[in-house]
Every structure is written in structure tokens, then in C-alpha cells.
Coordinates of C-alpha atoms and ligand atoms in Angstrom, one line a residue:
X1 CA -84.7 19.3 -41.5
X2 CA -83.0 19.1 -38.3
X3 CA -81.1 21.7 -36.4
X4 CA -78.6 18.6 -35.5
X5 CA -75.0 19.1 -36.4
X6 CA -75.3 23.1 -37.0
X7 CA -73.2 25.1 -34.8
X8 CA -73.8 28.8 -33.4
X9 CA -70.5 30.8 -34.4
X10 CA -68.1 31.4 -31.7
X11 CA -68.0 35.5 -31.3
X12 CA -70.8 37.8 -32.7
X13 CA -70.0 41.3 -32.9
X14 CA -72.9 43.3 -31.1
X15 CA -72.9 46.7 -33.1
X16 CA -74.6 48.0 -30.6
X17 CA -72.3 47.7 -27.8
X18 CA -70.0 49.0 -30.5
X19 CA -71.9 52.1 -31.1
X20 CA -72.5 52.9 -26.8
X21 CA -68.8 53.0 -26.7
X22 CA -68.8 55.3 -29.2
X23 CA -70.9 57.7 -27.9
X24 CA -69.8 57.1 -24.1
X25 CA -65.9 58.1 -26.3
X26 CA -67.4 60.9 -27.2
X27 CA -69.3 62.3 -24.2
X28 CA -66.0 62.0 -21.9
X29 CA -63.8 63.4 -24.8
X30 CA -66.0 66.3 -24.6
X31 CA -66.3 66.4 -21.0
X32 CA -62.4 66.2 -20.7
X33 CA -62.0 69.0 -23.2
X34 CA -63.8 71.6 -20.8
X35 CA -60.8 71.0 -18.4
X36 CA -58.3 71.7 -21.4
X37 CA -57.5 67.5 -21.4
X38 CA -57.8 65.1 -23.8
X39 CA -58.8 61.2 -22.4
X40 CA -57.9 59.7 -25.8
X41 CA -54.6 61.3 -26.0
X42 CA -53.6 60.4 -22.7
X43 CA -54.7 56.6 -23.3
X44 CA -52.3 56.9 -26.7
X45 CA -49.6 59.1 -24.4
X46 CA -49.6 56.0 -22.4
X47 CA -49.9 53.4 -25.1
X48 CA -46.6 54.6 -26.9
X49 CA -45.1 55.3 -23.7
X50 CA -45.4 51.1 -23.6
X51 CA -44.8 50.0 -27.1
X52 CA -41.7 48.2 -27.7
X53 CA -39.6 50.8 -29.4
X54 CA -39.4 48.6 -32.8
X55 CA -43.1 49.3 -33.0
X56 CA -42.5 53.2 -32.1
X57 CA -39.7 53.5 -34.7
X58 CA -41.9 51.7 -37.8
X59 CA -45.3 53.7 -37.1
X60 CA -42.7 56.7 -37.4
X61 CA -41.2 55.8 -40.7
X62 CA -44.3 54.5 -41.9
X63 CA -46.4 57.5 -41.2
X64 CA -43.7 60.3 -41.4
X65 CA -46.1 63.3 -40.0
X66 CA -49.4 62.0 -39.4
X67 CA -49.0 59.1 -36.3
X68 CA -51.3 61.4 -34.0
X69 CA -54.2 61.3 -35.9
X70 CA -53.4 57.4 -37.1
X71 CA -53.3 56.9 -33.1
X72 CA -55.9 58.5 -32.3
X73 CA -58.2 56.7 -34.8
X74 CA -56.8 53.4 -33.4
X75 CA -58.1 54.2 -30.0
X76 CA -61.3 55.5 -30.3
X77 CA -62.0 52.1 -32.8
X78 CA -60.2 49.8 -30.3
X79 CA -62.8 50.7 -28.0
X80 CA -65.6 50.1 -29.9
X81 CA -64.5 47.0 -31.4
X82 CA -63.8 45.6 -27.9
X83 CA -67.2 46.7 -26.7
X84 CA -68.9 45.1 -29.8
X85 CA -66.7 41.6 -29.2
X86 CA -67.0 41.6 -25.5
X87 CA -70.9 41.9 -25.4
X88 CA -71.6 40.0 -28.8
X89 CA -70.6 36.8 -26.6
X90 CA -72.1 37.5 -23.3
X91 CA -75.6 38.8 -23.8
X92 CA -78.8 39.7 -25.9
X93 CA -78.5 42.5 -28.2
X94 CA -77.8 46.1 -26.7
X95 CA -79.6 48.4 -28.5
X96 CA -81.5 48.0 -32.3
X97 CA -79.6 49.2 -35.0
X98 CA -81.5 52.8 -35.5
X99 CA -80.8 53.7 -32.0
X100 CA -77.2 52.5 -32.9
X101 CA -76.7 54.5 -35.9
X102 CA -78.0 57.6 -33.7
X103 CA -75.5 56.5 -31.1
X104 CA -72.8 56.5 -33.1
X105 CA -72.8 59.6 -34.7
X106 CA -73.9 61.0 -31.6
X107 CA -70.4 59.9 -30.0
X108 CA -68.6 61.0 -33.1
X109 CA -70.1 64.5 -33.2
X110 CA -69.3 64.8 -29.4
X111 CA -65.6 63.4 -29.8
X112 CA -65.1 66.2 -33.1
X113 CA -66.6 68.5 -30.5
X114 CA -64.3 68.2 -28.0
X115 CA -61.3 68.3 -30.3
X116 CA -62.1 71.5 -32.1
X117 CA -62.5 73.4 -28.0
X118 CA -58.7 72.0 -27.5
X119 CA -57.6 73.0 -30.7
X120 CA -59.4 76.3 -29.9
X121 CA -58.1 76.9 -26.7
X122 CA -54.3 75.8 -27.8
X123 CA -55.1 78.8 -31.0
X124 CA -56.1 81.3 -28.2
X125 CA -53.2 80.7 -26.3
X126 CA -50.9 81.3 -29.1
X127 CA -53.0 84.4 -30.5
X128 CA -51.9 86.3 -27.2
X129 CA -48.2 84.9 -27.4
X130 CA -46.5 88.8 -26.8
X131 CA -43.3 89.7 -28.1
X132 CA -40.3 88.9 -26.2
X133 CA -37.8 91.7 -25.9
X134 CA -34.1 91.8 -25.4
X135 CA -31.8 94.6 -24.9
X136 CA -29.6 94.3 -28.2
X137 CA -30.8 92.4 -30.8
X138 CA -29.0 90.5 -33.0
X139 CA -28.6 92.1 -36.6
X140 CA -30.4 90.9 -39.5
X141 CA -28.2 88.3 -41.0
X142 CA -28.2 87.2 -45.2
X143 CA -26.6 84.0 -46.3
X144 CA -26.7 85.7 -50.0
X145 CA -28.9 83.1 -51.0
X146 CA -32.2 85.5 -50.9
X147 CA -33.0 85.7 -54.4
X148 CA -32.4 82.1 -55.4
X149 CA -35.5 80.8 -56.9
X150 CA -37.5 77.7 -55.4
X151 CA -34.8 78.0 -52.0
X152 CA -36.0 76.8 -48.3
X153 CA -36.4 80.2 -46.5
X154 CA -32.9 80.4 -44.1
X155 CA -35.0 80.7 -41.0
X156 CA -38.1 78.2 -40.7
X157 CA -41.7 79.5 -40.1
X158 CA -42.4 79.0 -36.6
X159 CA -45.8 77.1 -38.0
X160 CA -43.8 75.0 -40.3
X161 CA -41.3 74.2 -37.6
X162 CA -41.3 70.5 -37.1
X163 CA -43.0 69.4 -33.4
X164 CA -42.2 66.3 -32.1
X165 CA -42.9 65.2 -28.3
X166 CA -44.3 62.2 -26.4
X167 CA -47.6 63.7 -26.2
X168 CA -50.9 63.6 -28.4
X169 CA -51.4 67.3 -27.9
X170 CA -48.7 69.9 -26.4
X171 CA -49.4 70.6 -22.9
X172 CA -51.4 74.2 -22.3
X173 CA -49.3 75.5 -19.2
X174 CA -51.0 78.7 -17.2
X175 CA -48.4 81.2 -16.6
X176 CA -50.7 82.1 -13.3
X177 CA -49.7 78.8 -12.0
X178 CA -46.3 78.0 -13.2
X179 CA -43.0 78.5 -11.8
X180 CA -39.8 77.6 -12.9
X181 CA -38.1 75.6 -10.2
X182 CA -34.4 75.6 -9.3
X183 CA -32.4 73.1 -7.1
X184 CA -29.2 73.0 -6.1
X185 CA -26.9 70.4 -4.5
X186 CA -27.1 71.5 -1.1
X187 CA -31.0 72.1 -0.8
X188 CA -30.7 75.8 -2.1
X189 CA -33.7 76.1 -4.1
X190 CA -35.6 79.2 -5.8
X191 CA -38.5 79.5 -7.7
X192 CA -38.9 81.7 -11.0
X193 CA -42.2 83.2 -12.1
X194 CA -43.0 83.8 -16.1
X195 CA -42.7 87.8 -15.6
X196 CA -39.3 87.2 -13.7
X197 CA -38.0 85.4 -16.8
X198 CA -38.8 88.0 -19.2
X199 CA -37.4 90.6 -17.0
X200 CA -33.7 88.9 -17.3
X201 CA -30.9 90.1 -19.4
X202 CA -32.3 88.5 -22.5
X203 CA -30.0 87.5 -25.5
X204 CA -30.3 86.2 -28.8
X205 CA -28.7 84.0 -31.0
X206 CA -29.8 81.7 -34.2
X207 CA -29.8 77.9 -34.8
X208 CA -30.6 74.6 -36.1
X209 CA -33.0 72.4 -34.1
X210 CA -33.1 68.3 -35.8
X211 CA -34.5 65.6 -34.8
X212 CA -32.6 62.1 -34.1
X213 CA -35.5 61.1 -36.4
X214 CA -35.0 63.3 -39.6
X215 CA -34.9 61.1 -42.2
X216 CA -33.1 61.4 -46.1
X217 CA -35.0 64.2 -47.6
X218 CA -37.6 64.6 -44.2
X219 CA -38.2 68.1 -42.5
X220 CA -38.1 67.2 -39.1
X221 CA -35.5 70.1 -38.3
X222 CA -35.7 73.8 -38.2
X223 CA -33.6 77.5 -38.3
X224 CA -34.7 79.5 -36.3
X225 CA -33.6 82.5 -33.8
X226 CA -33.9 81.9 -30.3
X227 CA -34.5 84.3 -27.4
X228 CA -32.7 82.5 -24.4
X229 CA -30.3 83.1 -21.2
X230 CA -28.3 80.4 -20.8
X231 CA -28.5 78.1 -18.0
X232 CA -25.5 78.9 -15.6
X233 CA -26.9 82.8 -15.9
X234 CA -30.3 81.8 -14.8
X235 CA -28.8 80.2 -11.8
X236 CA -26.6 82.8 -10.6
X237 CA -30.0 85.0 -11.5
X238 CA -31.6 82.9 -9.1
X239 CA -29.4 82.5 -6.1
X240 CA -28.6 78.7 -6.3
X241 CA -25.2 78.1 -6.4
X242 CA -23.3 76.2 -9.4
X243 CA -20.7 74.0 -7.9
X244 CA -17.0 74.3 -8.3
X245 CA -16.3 71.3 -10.1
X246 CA -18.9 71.0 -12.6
X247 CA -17.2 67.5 -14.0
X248 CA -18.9 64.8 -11.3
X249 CA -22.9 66.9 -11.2
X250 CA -25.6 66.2 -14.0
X251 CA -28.2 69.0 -15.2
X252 CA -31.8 67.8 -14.9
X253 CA -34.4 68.9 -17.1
X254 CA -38.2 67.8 -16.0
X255 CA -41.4 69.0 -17.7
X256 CA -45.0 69.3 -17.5
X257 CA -45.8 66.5 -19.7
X258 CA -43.1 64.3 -17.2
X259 CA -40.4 63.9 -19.9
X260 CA -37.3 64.5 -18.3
X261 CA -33.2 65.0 -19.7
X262 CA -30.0 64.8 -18.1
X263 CA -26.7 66.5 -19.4
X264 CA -23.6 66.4 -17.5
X265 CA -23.4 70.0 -16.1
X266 CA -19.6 70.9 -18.0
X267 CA -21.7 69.8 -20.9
X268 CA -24.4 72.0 -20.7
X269 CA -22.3 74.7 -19.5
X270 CA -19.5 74.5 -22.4
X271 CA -22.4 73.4 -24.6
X272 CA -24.2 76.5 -24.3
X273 CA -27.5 74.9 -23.1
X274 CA -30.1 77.6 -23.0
X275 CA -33.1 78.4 -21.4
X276 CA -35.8 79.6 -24.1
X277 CA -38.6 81.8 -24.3
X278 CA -38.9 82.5 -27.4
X279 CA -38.9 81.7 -30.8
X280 CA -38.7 84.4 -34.1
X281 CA -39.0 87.0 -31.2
X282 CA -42.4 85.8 -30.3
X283 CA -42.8 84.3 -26.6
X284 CA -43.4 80.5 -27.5
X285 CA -46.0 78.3 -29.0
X286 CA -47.6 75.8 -27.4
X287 CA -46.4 73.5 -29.5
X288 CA -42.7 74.6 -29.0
X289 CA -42.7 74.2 -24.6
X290 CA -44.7 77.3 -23.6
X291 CA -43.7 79.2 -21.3
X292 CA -40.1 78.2 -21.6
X293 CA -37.3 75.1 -22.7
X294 CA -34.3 74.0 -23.0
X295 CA -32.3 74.3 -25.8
X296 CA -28.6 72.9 -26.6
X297 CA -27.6 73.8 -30.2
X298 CA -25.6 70.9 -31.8
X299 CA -27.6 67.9 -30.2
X300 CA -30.7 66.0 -31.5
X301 CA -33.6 67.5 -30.2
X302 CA -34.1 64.7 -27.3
X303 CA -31.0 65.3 -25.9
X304 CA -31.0 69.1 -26.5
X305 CA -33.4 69.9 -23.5
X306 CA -36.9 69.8 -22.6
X307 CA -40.4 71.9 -23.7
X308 CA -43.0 72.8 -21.4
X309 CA -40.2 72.9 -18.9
X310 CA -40.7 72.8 -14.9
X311 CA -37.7 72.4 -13.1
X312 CA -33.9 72.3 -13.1
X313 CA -32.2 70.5 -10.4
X314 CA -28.3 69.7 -10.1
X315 CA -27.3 66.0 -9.0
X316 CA -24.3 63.6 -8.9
X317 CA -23.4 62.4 -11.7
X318 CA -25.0 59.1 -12.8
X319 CA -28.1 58.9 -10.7
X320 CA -30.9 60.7 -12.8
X321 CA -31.8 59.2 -16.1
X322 CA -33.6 60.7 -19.2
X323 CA -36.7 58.8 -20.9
X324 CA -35.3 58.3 -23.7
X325 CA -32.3 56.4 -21.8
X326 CA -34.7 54.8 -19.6
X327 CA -36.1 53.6 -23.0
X328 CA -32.8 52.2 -25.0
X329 CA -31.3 54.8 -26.2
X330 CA -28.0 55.8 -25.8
X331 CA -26.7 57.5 -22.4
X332 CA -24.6 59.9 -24.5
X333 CA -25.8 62.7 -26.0
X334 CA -26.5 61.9 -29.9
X335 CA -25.9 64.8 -32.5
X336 CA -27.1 65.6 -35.4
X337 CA -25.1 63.3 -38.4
X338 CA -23.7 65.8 -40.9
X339 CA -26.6 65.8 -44.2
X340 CA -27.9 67.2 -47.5
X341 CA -31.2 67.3 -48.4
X342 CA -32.4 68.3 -52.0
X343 CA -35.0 70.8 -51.6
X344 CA -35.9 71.5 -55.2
X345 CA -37.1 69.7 -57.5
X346 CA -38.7 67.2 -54.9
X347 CA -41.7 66.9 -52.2
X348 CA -39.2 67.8 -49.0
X349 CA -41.0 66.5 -45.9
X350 CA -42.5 63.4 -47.6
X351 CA -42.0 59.8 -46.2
X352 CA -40.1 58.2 -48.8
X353 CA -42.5 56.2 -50.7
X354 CA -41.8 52.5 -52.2
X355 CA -41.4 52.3 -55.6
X356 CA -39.3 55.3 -55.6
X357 CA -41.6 58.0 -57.5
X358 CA -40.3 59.2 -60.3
X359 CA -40.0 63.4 -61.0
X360 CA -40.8 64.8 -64.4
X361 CA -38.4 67.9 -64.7
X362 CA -37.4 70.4 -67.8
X363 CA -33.8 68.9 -68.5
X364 CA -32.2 72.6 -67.9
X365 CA -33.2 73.4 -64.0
X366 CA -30.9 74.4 -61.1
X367 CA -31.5 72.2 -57.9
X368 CA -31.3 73.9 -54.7
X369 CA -31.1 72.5 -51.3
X370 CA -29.9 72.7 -47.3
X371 CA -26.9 71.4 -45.5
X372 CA -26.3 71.4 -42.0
X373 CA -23.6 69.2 -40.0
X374 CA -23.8 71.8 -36.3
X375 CA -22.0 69.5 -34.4
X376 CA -19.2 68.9 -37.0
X377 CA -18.5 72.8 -37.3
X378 CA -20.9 73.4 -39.6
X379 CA -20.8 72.8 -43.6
X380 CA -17.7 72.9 -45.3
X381 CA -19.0 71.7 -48.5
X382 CA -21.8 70.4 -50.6
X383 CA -21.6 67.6 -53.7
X384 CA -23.9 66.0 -55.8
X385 CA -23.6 63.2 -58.4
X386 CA -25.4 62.4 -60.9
X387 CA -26.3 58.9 -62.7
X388 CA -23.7 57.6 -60.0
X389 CA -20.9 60.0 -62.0
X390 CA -18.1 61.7 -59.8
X391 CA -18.8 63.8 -57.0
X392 CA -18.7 68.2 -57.9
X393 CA -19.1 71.1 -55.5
X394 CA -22.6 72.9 -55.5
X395 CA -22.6 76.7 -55.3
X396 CA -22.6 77.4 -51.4
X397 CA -24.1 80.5 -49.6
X398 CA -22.3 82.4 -47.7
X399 CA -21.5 80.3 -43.9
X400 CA -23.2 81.6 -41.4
X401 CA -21.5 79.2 -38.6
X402 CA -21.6 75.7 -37.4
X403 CA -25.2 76.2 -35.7
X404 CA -26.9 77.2 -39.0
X405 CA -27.4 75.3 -42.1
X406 CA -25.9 76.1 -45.3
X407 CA -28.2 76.8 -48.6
X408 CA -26.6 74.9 -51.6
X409 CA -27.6 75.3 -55.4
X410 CA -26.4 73.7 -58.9
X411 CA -27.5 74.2 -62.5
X412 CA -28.4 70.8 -63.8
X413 CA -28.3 70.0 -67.8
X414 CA -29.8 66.7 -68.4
X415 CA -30.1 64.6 -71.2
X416 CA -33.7 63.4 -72.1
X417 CA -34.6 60.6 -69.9
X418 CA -34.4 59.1 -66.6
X419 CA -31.6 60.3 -64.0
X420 CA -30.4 59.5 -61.0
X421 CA -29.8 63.1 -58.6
X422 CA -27.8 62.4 -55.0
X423 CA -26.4 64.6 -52.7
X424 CA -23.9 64.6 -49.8
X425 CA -22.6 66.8 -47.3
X426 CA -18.9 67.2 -46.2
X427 CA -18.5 69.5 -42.7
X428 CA -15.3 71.5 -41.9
X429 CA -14.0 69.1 -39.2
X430 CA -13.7 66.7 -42.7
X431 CA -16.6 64.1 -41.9
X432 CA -18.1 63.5 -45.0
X433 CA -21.6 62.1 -45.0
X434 CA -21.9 58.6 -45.1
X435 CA -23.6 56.8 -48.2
X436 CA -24.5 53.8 -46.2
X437 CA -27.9 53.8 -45.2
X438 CA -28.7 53.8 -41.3
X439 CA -32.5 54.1 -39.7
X440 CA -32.5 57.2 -36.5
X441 CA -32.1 54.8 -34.0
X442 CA -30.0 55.0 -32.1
X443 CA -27.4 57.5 -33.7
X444 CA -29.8 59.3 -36.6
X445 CA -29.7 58.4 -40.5
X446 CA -26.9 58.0 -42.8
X447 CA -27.4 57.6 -46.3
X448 CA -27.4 60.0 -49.5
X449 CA -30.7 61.4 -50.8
X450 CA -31.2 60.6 -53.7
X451 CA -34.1 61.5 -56.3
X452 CA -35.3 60.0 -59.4
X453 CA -36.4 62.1 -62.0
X454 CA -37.0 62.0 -65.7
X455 CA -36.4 65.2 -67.8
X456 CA -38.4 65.6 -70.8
X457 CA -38.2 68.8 -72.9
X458 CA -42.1 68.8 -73.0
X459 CA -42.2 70.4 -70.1
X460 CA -41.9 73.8 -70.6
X461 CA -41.7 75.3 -67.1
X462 CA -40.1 73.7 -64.3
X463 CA -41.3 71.5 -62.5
X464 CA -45.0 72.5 -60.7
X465 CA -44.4 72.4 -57.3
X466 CA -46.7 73.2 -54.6
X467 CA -46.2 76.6 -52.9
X468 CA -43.6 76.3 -50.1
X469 CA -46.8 78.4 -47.9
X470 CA -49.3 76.0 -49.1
X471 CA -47.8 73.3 -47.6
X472 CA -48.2 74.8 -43.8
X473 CA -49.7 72.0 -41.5
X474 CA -51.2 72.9 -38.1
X475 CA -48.3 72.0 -35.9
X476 CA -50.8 69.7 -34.5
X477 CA -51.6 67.5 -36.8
X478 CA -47.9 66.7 -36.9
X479 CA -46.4 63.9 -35.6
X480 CA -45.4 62.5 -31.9
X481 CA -43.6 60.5 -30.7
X482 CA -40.6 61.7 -30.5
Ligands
LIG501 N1 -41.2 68.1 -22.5 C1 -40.8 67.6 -23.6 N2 -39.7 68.1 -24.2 C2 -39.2 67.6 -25.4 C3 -39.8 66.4 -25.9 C4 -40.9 65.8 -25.2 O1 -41.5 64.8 -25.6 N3 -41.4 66.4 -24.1 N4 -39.3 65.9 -27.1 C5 -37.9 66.2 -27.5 C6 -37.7 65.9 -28.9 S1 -37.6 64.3 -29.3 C7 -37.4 66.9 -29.8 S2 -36.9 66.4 -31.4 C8 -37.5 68.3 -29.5 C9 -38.5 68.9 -30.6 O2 -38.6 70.3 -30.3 P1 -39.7 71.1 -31.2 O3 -41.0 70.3 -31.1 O4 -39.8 72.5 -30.7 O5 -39.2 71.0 -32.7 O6 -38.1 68.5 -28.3 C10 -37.6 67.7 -27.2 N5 -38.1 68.1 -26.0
LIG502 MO1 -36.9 64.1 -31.5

């Protein structure tokens, strides 16, 4: 027997190693949550912040709602597994495997730790979120469409309203330390505190915020009603001067968490970009830019202002740019392309899934669903087609303007059997949705949603859903970025 000829293998994993990093993960998780921060989230804030945008755009589609905590999870095991590698070549074991095992779920404990006292602190914050008054209300408003059975509410629980940003976790601003800063052209600056804000003229008005990255049948869009002043008030409000000609100056947006947007100033003027404080009457979450955004109904989300906001300047034209320019995308602002969704039957807010699951609905049901085209004028008209047949007119609620979406609902009588259910939206300026499939970048999807379903008259009762209120996800948990 000879040792000759047998070779040592190249890399040995030390578990141990593995399992210090671990814990040492843990320990400055829970160290960084005392101070309200999170060092794993900032190492992913930073990681995506760097990713070729191909990658950014596939972990999106692939994971739909849940890239934070997929992120997350990569991190805190990247970090072990390079420990393990690093020190399985170099040097003599660490640490024996008990004292491991302790290590780890020491570091794991501590990490859960550390979440649950951000998470707690975020809930805290929100818990004490006041009312935000104005001086005339708007008046209730109905679309009609109350009573319809298994509709999407018109306006969108604040805790179901889709949150999408570049961070991890939304940033927890301090009203005691924040100030809204203004600058002008000339120097002229001010400075607004939160209590200022609130004591403005206060208005409000209702509508549809989408992301570029709402997908066939996704829910990353909301209706909601908005308590706001918009942007050339707050100036004058302030003392810095607007200039005469507002054609050659750009609006600039910066925020806490250092995302920043640029509209041409006639743009956000004409465009009715707003500063906002509240949401469903309620100061906002933390989630939604506490203490106060920008909002610009009839653009995609990442062009329609910032969260967590911290300054407005004015500058020439063409100097600033926005981080989503700075990464690719398109210098113009993108709106929202005109869309239908199918609500019911159907899991709304889904990825789509590959094979295409198939529905099992009673072959008598009515289908119910949202349209919403805000920069198109709103929705003119809503069709759908089934088994590839011709295109007829839903039953419309009652239009509520080119800012809101429009609930839609038709009786379906199916034969026994498999069926193909799509649906299309046509806006009043006459765009008609486009059938040809497009992914969000750089101009948002195109495409028809389209479900499969196969009705079968042994099911008596329509098709079990889950509750629309079951389905509420802590806004956290929801996806990222952006
Ligand atoms: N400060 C800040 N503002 C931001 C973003 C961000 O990452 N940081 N993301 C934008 C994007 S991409 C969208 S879609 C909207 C989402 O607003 P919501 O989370 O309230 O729905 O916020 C926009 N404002
Ligand atoms: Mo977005």
C-alpha cells in the first residue's frame, strides 16, 4: 500500500469557518439594527445597484414579489460559503463541528433578531402615522361597480399597495431631523420642516400609481387618493422663486435613500407633479416615502417622483441625471402602456408561471377585471375574446377620469372544456393595447392577458378563490428593485 499517486483534493470546505461567518452575520446584523440599519441590506442595496440590468430585470420576472428575501438569503450564504472555501485551503480546521453547529444557529438566531427590531421599529413608526387634514375634502366617489361580486376594491389598501424602491428595507426618516430642502436657480434656498408641510393649503385628488414593471396580470400598481400641494405651490409657499421660462430648467428630486429624478420643470408643472403626504388620508407609510414624495399621475412610478424625499432643486436643463437614466433607461419620461388585467377568475399578482396553469371554473361565471391607460385619457373601452373569437365590449363602470382605472365585467357561458379567456384595453385617445408581447424595459409590457381555464359543470360554486384580505403581504416582504 503506498500513498504514491493519491492526490489531496484541491479546495476543502471548512464548515467551521462557514459557521464563524455566520454568527459574526448575525452579531453585526443585530448590532446594526439598534441604530435602525440593516448591513445586509445595504451590501444587497449596493449589489443590485451594480448588477448588469439583464440580471436586475430576470430576478424581477423570475421572482415577481419576493427578490428581498431571495437577496437577502444570497448574501448572508455568500458569506459563509466564502469563509468556508477561503479557510478550507489555507489552514487547519477552525472550530469542531459541535461548536459549529452552536455557532451557526447562534448567528442565525442573532440575524432573525435583528430583523424582527427593524421590522418593529418600521411597525411603530407607521402605528403613530396621524391623519393628514385638508380644508375641503374631496367627496366620496362610486364608479357603480360596488356591489359586483369577486371585483378589485376601486381604491387599493394602502397595505396591499405595491412598494417597489432600490432599497432592502424603506428608509425610517425622523421628522425631528428632517427638512425638506428647496433651491432655486439663483442660490435662493429655504428649508421646510414636517409641521410646516402639514400646515399648507392641503388638497386632494385620486390616482393610479404603476410600475414600468407591472407585468400581464401582475399587481404592481395601485388607486389610491392622495393628499398633496403641488410643486410650484410649495415653492411660492417657500420663497424660492420659479423662473419665467420654465422650458430650458429641470426639477430635481433627491431622497434619503440617494435615488434621485429629473423632470423638465413645464413638465412637472403642466403635469401636475405633487408633493405628497399622504396616502388614504393617513400621513405616509414608511414604505410609501415617509415624511413626504413626489408624485406625477400618468408616469411610471420611476419617473413620477421620488419617496423618502429631501430636496428639490431647479437646474438647467440637461445637467442633472436620474438613476434610472444613469442606468439605461430612457431620458424621457415612460408612462404607463394602456392595459387590462383579468381579476377574476385568476391568482392577480402572480408571476406567470410556465406551463401555463390551467383554471377549473363553473362554465356560467362573470369575469371581472381593471383597466387603466392614465396617460392615454383614461379607458375608453374594454374587450375580451374568447378561444381566439372576435373581440366584444365588457360592461364598463362608470369613468371616473383618465387618472383612475376603470372596473370591467362580462358574463361568460362556456361550453365544457378547455378555453382560452384574453382581454385588451382601448383608451379614449384610440390606442388600443397591443397584443405583441414586450418585457418592462425600457417602455413597460405589451401583450394581452390571457388565462386558461377549463369549465366543468362539476363544480358547483365558482371558482374557490382566496379572499382578496387574505392575500395582504407585509409591504416588506415585497419586492425591490425597482
Ligand atoms: N426614493 C426613492 N423613490 C422612489 C423609488 C426609489 O427607489 N427610491 N422607486 C420608484 C419606483 S421604481 C416606483 S414604481 C415608485 C413606487 O412607489 P410605491 O412604492 O409607493 O408604490 O416609487 C419611485 N420612487
Ligand atoms: Mo417602479
Amino acid at each position: 500500500m503506498s500513498n504514491v499517486g493519491r492526490q489531496r483534493p484541491m479546495t476543502k470546505f471548512d464548515v467551521g469557518a462557514a459557521s464563524l461567518a455566520l454568527l459574526a452575520t448575525g452579531v453585526i446584523e443585530l448590532a446594526a439594527s439598534t441604530r435602525g440599519r440593516s448591513a445586509v441590506d445595504a451590501i444587497g442595496e449596493i449589489a443590485v445597484a451594480v448588477s448588469p440590468l439583464p440580471l436586475v430585470e430576470w430576478t424581477i420576472r423570475l421572482t415577481g414579489t419576493t427578490d428581498k428575501p431571495l437577496i437577502r438569503t444570497v448574501i448572508v450564504s455568500a458569506a459563509a460559503t466564502t469563509a468556508g472555501l477561503a479557510l478550507g485551503r489555507s489552514g487547519p480546521r477552525a472550530v469542531r463541528p459541535a461548536v459549529a453547529t452552536v455557532a451557526s444557529a447562534a448567528g442565525i438566531a442573532a440575524y432573525v433578531a435583528g430583523r424582527k427590531r427593524l421590522d418593529a421599529a418600521r411597525s411603530r413608526q407607521d402605528a403613530l402615522r396621524a391623519q393628514v387634514t385638508v380644508a375641503s375634502p374631496l367627496a366620496d366617489v362610486s364608479d357603480g361597480a360596488e356591489q359586483w361580486e369577486h371585483a378589485e376594491p376601486l381604491f387599493t389598501d394602502v397595505n396591499r399597495f405595491y412598494a417597489t424602491d432600490v432599497n432592502l428595507r424603506p428608509p425610517l426618516v425622523d421628522v425631528d431631523d428632517w427638512q425638506l430642502e428647496l433651491n432655486g436657480l439663483r442660490g435662493d434656498r429655504g428649508a421646510v420642516s414636517y409641521g410646516e408641510l402639514l400646515a399648507l393649503p392641503l388638497q386632494e385628488r385620486d390616482a393610479l400609481l404603476a410600475c414600468v414593471h407591472q407585468r400581464l396580470g401582475w399587481d404592481r400598481l395601485g388607486y389610491q387618493r392622495w393628499t398633496g400641494i403641488p410643486v410650484g405651490d410649495l415653492f411660492a409657499a417657500a420663497g424660492v422663486e420659479l423662473p419665467a421660462d420654465t422650458t430650458t430648467v429641470d426639477l430635481v428630486m433627491e431622497a434619503v435613500d440617494g435615488y434621485r429624478q429629473v423632470l423638465p420643470l413645464d413638465e412637472a408643472l403642466d403635469g401636475g407633479s405633487w408633493l405628497v403626504l399622504g396616502m388614504d388620508r393617513k400621513a405616509l407609510s414608511a414604505a410609501h416615502g415617509f415624511p413626504a414624495r413626489v408624485m406625477t399621475p400618468g408616469l411610471v412610478g420611476q419617473y413620477s417622483g421620488v419617496k423618502w424625499l429631501r430636496s428639490l432643486s431647479l437646474a438647467p436643463s440637461g445637467i442633472e441625471t436620474a438613476t434610472w437614466v444613469g442606468r439605461g433607461w430612457p431620458s424621457d419620461a415612460v408612462v404607463p402602456p394602456p392595459m387590462a388585467r383579468i381579476d377574476y377568475p385568476g391568482e392577480v399578482g402572480m408571476p406567470p408561471r410556465l406551463p401555463k396553469r390551467m383554471l377549473d371554473v363553473s362554465p356560467a361565471l362573470t369575469a371581472t377585471g381593471t383597466a387603466w391607460a392614465p396617460a392615454h385619457g383614461g379607458v375608453a373601452d374594454v374587450q375580451i375574446r374568447l378561444d381566439g373569437g372576435v373581440w366584444t365590449s365588457a360592461e364598463l363602470a362608470n369613468d371616473l377620469g383618465p387618472y383612475a382605472w376603470r372596473r370591467w365585467r362580462a358574463p361568460l357561458n362556456l361550453t365544457q372544456g378547455r378555453h382560452e379567456l384574453a382581454v385588451r384595453c382601448i383608451a379614449h385617445d384610440g390606442t388600443i393595447q397591443s397584443g405583441l408581447s414586450t418585457n418592462p424595459f425600457p417602455n413597460g409590457t405589451a401583450g394581452h392577458h390571457t388565462l386558461a381555464l377549463n369549465a366543468t359543470a362539476t363544480l358547483l360554486r365558482p371558482t374557490p378563490q382566496p379572499s382578496r384580505s387574505a392575500k395582504i403581504v407585509p409591504v416588506e416582504s415585497e419586492k425591490t428593485s425597482m
